[in-house]
PDB file of C-alpha atoms and ligand atoms in Angstrom:
ATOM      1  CA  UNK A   1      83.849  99.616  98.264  1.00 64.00           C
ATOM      2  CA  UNK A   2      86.558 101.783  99.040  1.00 68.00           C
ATOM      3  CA  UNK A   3      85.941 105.049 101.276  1.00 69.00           C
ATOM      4  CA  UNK A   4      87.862 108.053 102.178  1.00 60.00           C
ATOM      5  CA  UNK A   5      87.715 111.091 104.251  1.00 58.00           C
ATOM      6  CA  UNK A   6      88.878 114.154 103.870  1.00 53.00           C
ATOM      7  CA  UNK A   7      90.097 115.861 107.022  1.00 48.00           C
ATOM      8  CA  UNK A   8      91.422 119.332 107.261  1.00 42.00           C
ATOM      9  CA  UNK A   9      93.353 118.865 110.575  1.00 45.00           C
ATOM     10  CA  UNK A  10      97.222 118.627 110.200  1.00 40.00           C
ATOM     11  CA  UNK A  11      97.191 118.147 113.494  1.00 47.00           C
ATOM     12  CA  UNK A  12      98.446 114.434 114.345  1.00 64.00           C
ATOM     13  CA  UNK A  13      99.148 113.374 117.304  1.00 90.00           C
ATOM     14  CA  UNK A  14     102.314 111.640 117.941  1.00 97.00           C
ATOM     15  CA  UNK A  15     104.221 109.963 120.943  1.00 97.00           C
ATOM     16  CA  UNK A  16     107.910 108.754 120.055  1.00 97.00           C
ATOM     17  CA  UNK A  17     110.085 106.845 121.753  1.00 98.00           C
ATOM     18  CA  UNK A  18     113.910 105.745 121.480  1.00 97.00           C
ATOM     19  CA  UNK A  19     113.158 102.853 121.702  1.00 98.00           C
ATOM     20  CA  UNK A  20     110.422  99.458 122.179  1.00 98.00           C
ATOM     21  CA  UNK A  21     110.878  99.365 125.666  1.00 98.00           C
ATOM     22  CA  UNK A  22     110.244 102.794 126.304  1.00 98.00           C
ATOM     23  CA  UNK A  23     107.216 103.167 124.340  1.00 98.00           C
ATOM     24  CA  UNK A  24     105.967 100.460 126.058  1.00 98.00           C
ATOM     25  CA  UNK A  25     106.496 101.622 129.185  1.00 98.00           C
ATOM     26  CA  UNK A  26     104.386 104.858 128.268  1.00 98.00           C
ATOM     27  CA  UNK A  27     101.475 102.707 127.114  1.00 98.00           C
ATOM     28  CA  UNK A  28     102.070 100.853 130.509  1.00 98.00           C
ATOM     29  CA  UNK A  29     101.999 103.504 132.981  1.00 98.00           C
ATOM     30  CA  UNK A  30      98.996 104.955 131.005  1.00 98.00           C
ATOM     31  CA  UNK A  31      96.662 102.080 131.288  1.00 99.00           C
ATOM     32  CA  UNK A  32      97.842 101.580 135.309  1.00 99.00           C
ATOM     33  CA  UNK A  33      96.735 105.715 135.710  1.00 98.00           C
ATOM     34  CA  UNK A  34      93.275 104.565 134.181  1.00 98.00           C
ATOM     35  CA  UNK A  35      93.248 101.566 137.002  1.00 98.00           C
ATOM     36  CA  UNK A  36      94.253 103.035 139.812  1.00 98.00           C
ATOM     37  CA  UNK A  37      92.235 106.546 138.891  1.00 98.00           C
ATOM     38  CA  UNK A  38      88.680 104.213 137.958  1.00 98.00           C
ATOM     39  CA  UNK A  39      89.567 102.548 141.196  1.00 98.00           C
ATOM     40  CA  UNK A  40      90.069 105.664 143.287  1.00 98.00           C
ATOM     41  CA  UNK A  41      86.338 106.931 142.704  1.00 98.00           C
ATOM     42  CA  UNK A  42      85.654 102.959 143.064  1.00 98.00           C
ATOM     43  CA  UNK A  43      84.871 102.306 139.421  1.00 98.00           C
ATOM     44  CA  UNK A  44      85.554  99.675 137.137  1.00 98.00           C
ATOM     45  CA  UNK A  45      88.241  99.951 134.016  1.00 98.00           C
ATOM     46  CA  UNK A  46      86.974  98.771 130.767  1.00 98.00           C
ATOM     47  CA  UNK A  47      89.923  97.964 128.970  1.00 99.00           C
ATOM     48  CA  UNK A  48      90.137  97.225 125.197  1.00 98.00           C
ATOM     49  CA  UNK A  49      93.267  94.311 124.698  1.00 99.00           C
ATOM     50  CA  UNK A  50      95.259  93.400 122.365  1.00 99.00           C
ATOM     51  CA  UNK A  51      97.326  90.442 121.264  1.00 98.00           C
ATOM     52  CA  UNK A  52     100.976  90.001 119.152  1.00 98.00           C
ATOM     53  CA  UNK A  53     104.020  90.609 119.980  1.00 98.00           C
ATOM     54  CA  UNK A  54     103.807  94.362 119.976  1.00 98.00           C
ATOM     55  CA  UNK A  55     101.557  94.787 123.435  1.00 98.00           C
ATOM     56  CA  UNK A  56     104.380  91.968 125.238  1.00 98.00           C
ATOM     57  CA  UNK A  57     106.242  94.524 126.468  1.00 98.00           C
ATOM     58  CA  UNK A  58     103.166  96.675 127.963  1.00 99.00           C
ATOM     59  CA  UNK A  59     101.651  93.454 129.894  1.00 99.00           C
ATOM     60  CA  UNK A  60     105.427  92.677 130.943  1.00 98.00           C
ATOM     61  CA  UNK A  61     105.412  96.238 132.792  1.00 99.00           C
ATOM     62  CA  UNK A  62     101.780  95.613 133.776  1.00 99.00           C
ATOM     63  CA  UNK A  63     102.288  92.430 135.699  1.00 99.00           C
ATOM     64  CA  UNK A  64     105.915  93.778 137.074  1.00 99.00           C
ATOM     65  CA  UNK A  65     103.463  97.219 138.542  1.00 99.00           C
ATOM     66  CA  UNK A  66     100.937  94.642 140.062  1.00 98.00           C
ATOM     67  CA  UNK A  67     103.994  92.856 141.620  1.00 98.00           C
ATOM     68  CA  UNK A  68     105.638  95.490 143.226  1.00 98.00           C
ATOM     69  CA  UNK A  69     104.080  98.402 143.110  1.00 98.00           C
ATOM     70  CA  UNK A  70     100.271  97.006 144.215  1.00 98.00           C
ATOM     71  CA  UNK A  71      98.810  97.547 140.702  1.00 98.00           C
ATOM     72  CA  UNK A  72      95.017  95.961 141.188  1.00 98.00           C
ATOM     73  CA  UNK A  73      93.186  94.469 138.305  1.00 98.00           C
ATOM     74  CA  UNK A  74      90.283  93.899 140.319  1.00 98.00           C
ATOM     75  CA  UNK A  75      88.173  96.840 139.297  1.00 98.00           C
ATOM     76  CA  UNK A  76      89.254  95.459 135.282  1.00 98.00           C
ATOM     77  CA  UNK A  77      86.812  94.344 132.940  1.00 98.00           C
ATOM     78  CA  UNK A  78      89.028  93.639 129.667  1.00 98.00           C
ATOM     79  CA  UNK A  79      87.808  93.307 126.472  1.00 98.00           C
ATOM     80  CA  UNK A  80      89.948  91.653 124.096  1.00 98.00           C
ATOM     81  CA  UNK A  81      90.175  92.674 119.904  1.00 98.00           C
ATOM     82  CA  UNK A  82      89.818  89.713 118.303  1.00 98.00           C
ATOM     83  CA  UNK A  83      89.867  85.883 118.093  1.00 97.00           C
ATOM     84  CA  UNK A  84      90.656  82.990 115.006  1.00 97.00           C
ATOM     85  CA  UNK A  85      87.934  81.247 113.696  1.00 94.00           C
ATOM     86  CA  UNK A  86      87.687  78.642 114.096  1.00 92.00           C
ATOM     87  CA  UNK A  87      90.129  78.075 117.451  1.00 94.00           C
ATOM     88  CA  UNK A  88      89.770  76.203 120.574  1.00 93.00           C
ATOM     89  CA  UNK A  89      90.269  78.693 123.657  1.00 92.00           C
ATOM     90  CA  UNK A  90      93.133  75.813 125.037  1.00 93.00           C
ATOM     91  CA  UNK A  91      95.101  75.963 121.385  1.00 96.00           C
ATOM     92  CA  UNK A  92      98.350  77.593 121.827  1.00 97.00           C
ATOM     93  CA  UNK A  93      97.553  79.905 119.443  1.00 97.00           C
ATOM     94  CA  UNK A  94      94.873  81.397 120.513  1.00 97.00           C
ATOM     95  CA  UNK A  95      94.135  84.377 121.260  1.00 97.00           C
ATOM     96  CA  UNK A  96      92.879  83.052 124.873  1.00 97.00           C
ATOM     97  CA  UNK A  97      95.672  81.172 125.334  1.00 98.00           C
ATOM     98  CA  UNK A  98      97.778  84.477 124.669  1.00 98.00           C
ATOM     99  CA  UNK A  99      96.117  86.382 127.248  1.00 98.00           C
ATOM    100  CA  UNK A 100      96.432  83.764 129.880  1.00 98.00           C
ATOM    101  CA  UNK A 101     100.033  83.043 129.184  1.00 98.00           C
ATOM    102  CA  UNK A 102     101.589  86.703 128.887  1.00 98.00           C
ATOM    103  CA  UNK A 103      99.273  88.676 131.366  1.00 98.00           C
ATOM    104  CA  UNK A 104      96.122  87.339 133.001  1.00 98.00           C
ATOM    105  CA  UNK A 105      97.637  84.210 135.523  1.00 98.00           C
ATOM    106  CA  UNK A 106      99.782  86.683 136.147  1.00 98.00           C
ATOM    107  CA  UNK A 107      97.577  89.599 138.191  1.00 99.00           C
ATOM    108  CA  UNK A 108      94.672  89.346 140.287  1.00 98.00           C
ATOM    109  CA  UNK A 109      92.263  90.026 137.464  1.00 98.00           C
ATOM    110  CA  UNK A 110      88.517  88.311 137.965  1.00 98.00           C
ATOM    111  CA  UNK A 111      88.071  84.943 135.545  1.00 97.00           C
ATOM    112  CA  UNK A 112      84.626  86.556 135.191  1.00 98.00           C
ATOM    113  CA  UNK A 113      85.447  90.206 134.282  1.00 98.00           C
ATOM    114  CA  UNK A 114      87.300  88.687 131.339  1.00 98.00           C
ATOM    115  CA  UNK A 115      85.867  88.913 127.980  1.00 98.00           C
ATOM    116  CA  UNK A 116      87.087  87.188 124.960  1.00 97.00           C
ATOM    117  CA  UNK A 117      85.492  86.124 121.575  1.00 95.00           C
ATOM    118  CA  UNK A 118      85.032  82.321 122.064  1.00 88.00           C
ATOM    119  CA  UNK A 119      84.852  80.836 118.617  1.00 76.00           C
ATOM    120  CA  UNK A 120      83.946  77.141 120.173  1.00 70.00           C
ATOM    121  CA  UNK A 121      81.202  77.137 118.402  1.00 69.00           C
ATOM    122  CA  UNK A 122      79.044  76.502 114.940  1.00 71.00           C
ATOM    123  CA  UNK A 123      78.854  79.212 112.636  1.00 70.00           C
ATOM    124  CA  UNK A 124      75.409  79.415 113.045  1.00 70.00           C
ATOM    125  CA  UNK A 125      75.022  81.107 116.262  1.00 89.00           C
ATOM    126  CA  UNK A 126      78.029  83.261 115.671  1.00 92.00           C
ATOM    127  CA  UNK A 127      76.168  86.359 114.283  1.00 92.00           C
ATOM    128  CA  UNK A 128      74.234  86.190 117.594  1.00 91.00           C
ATOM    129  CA  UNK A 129      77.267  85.651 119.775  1.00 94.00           C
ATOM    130  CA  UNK A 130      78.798  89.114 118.271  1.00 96.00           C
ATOM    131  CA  UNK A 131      76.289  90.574 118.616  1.00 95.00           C
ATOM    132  CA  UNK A 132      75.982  90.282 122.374  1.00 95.00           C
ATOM    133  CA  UNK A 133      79.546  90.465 122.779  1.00 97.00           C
ATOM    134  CA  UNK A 134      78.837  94.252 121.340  1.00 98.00           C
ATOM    135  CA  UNK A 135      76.387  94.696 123.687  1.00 97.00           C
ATOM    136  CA  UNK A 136      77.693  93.800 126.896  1.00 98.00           C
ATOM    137  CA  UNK A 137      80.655  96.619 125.621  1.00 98.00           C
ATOM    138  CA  UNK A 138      78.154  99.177 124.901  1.00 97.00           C
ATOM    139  CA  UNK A 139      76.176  98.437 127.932  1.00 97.00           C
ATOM    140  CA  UNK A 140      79.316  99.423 130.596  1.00 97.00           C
ATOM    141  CA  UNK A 141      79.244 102.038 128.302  1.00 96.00           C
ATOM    142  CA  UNK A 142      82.228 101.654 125.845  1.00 96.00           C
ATOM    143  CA  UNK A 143      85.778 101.431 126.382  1.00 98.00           C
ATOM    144  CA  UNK A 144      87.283 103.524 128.529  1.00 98.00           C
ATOM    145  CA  UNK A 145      91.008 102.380 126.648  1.00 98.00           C
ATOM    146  CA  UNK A 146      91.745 100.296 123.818  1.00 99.00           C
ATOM    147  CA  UNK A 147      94.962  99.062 123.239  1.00 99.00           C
ATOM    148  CA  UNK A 148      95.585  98.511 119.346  1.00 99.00           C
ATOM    149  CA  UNK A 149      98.481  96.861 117.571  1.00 98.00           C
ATOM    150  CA  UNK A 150      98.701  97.359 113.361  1.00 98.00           C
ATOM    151  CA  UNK A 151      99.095  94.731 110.708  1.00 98.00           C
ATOM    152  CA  UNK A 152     101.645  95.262 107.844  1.00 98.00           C
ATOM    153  CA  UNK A 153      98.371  95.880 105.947  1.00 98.00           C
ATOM    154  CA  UNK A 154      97.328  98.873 108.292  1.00 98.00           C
ATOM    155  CA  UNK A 155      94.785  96.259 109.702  1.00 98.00           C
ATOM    156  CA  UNK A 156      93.231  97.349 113.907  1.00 98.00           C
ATOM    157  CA  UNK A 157      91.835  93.920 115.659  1.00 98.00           C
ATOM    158  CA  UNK A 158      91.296  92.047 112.425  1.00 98.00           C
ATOM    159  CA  UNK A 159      89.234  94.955 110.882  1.00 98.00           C
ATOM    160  CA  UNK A 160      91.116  93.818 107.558  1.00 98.00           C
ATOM    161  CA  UNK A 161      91.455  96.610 104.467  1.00 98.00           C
ATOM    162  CA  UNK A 162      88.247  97.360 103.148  1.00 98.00           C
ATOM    163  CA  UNK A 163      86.295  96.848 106.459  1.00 98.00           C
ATOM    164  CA  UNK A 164      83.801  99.781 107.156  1.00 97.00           C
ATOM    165  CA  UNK A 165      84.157 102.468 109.090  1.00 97.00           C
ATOM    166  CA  UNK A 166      80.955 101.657 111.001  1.00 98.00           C
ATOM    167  CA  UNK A 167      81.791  98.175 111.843  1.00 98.00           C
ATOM    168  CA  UNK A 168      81.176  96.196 114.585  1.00 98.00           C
ATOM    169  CA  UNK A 169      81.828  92.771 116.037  1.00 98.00           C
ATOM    170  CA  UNK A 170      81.200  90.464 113.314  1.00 97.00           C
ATOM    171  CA  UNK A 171      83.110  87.176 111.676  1.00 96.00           C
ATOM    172  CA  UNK A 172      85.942  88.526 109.029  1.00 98.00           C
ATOM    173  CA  UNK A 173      87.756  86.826 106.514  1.00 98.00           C
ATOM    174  CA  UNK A 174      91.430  87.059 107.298  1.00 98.00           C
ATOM    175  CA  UNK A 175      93.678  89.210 104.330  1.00 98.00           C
ATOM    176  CA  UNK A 176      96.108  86.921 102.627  1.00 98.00           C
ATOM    177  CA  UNK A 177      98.910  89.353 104.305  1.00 97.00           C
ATOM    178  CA  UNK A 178      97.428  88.380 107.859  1.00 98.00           C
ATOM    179  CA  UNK A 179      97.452  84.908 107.412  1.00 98.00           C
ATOM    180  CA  UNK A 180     100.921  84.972 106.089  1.00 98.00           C
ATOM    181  CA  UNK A 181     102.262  87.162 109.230  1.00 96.00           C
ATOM    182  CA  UNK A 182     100.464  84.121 111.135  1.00 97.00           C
ATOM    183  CA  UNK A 183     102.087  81.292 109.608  1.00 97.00           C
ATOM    184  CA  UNK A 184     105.546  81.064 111.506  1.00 96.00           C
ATOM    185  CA  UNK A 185     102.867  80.507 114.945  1.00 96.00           C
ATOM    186  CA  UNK A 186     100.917  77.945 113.207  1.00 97.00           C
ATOM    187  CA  UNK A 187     103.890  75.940 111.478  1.00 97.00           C
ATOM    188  CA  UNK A 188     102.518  76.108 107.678  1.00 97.00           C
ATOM    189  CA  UNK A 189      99.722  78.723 106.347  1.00 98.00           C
ATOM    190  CA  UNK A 190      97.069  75.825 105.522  1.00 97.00           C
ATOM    191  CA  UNK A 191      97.378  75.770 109.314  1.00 97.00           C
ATOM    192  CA  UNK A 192      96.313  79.529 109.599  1.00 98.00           C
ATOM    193  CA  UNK A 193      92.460  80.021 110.080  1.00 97.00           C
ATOM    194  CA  UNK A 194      90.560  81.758 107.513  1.00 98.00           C
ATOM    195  CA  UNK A 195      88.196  83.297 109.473  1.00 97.00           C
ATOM    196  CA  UNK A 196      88.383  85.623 112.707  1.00 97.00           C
ATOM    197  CA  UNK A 197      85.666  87.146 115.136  1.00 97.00           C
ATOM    198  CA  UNK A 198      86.752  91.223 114.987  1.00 98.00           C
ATOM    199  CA  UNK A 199      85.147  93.880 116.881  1.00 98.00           C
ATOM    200  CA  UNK A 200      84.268  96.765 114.546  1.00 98.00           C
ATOM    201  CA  UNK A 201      86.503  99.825 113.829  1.00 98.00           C
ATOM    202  CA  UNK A 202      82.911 101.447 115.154  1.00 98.00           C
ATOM    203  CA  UNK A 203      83.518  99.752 118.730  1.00 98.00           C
ATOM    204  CA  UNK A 204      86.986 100.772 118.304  1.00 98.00           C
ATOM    205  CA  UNK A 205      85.878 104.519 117.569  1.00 98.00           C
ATOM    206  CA  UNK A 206      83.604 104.766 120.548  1.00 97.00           C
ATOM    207  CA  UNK A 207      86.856 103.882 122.949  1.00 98.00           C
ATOM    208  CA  UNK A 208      86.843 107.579 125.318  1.00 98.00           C
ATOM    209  CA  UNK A 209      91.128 106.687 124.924  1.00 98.00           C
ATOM    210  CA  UNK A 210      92.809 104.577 121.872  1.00 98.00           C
ATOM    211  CA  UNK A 211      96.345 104.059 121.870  1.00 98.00           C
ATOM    212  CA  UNK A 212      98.108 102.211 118.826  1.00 98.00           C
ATOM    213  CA  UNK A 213     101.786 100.988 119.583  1.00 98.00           C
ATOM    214  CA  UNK A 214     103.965 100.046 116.532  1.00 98.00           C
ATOM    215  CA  UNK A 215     107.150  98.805 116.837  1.00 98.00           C
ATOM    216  CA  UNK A 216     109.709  97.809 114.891  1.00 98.00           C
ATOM    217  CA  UNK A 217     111.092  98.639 111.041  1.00 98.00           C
ATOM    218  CA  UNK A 218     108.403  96.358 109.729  1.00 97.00           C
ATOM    219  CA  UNK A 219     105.862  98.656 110.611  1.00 98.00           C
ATOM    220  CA  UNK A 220     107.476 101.872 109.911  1.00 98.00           C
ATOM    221  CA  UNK A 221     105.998 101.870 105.661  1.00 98.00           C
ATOM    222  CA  UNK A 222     102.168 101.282 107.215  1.00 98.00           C
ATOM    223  CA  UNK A 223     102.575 103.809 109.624  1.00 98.00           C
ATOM    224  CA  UNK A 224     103.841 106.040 107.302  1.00 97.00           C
ATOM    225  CA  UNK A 225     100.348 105.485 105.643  1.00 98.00           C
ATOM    226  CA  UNK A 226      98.406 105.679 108.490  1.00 98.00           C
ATOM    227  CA  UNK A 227      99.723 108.660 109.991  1.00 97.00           C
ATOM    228  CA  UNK A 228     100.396 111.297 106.976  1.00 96.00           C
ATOM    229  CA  UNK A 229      98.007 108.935 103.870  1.00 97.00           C
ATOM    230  CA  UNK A 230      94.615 109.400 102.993  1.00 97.00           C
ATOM    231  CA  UNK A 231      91.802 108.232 105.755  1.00 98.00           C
ATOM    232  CA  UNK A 232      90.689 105.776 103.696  1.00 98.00           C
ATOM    233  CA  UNK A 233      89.081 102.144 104.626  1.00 98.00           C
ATOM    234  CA  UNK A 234      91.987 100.586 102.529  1.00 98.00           C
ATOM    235  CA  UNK A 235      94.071 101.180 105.769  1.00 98.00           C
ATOM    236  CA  UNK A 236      91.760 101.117 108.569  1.00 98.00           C
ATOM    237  CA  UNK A 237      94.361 102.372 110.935  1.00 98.00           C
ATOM    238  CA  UNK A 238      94.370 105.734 109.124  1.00 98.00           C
ATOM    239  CA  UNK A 239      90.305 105.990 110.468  1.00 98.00           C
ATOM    240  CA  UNK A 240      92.187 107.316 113.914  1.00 98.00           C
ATOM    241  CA  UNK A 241      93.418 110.475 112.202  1.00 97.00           C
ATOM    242  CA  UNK A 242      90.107 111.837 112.532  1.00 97.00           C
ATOM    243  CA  UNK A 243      89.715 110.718 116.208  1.00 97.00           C
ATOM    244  CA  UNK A 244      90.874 113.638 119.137  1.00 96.00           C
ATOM    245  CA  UNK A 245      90.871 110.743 121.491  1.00 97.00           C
ATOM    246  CA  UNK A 246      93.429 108.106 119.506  1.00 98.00           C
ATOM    247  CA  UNK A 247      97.055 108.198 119.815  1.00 98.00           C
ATOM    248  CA  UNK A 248      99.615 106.654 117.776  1.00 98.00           C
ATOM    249  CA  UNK A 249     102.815 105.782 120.094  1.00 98.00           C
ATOM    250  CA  UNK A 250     106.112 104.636 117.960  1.00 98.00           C
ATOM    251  CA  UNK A 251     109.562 103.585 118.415  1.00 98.00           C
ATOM    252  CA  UNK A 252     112.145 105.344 116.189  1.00 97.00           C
ATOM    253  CA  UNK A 253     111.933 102.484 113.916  1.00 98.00           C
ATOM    254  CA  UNK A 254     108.846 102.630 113.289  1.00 98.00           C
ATOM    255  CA  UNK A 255     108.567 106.137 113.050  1.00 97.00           C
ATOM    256  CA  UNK A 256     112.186 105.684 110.510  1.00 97.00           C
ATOM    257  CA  UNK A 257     109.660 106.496 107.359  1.00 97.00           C
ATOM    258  CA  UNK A 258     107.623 109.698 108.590  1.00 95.00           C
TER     259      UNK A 258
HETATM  260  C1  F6R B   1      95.756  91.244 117.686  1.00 76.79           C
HETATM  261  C2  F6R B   1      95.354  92.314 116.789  1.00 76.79           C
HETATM  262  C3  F6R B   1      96.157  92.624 115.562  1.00 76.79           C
HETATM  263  C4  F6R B   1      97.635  92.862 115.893  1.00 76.79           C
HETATM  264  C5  F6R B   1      98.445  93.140 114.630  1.00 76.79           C
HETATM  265  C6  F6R B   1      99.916  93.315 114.905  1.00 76.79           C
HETATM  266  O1  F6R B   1      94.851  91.141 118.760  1.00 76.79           O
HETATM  267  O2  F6R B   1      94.357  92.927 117.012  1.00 76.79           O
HETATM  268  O3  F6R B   1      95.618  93.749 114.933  1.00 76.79           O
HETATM  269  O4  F6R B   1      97.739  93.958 116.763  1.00 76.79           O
HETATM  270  O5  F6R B   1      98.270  92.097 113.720  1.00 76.79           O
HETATM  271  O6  F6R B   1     100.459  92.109 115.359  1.00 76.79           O
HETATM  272  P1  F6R B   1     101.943  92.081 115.952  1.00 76.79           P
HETATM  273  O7  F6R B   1     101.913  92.890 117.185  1.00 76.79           O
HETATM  274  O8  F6R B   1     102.203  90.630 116.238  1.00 76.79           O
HETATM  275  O9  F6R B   1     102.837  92.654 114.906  1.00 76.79           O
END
């Protein structure tokens, strides 16, 4: 069922950029602050990660501030969005296979501080495995950043349209719009997964920093949507309007419809 929520507040906040690069930059050097300042009063990071091509750029500046500039990611704990369903971790399109390839054999992150659904497994136990994958995130005590890219369909992780407000990590059918976007990486749509293990927009609420990064003309209609339309679960991104602690960061083309 479709919900909505009115908010009052015209206040929205915004970060534009020129440009990709330099709004990925900006989400860079804002998730290396978080590091080094967690790691300063000798705390871990619990970082929220995405996948796509949107956060490339960010984990390109990441890995080039752990090369030369003595970025740690030993004090991470990551916690990544989402994962297909069903998907072997070793499948190049995986979400795990992602992460390894375009930031974590890259930096000196711990194998073990890295947390990513793993859908190797029968459906069975699955509603127990997300569960305790939200509980090991609730019990370092939330997020302290998530990273969020948006679907064409104003879709956060795979929190599809029509997902609730209070959800949490759970199995999701994929929106035909999704699978679609996903084809061209799997060669032909039958290809595509159905399924996908999500955390919740709730986990994504409880985040104490949430940045989304959209990039690109092709997002430029959604965000339009998600920054000035109704909060409404038809376009779960829009759910951040009412959050003092989320972000939206945009390049000029996808900011070309606001
Ligand atoms: C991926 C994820 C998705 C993507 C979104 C945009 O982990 O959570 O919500 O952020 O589908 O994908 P790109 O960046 O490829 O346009």
């Amino acid at each position: 069922m479709k919900k909505t929520i009115q908010t009052t507040s015209t206040h929205k906040k915004l970060k534009l950029f020129q440009d990709a690069e330099a709004a990925s930059l900006f989400v860079a050097h804002q998730i290396a602050e978080l590091i080094r300042d967690k790691e300063k009063q000798g705390k871990t990071a619990v970082l929220g990660l995405a996948t796509g091509n949107t956060p490339k750029g960010v984990y390109q500046e990441l890995i080039r501030l752990y090369k030369n500039e003595g970025l740690s990611f030993k004090n991470v704990i990551s916690f990544n969005l989402d994962e297909y369903y069903p998907i072997l971790p070793d499948d190049q399109q995986s979400y795990t296979y992602f992460m390894r390839q375009y930031l974590f054999k890259h930096v000196d992150i711990k194998e073990q501080q890295i947390n990513i659904p793993n859908t190797d497994f029968s459906e069975k136990g699955i509603a127990q495995y997300c569960q305790d994958y939200e509980d090991k995130i609730q019990s370092l005590g939330g997020m302290d950043f998530q990273l969020l890219g948006i679907g064409r369909n104003g879709h956060i992780g795979f929190n599809e349209p029509g997902s609730d407000f209070e959800s949490k990590t759970r199995l999701v059918n994929l929106d035909s719009l999704t699978r679609e976007d996903a084809k061209a990486a799997f060669g032909s749509l039958d290809k595509v997964p159905e399924k996908a293990i999500s955390v919740g927009v709730q986990t994504i609420s409880k985040a104490k920093k949430i940045l989304l990064l959209a990039l690109g003309e092709r997002k430029s209609e959604i965000m339009q949507q998600a920054i000035n339309g109704e909060i409404t679960t038809e376009v779960p991104a829009s759910f951040l309007q009412s959050l003092s602690q989320a972000e939206f960061v945009l390049d000029a083309s996808a900011a070309r419809a606001l």
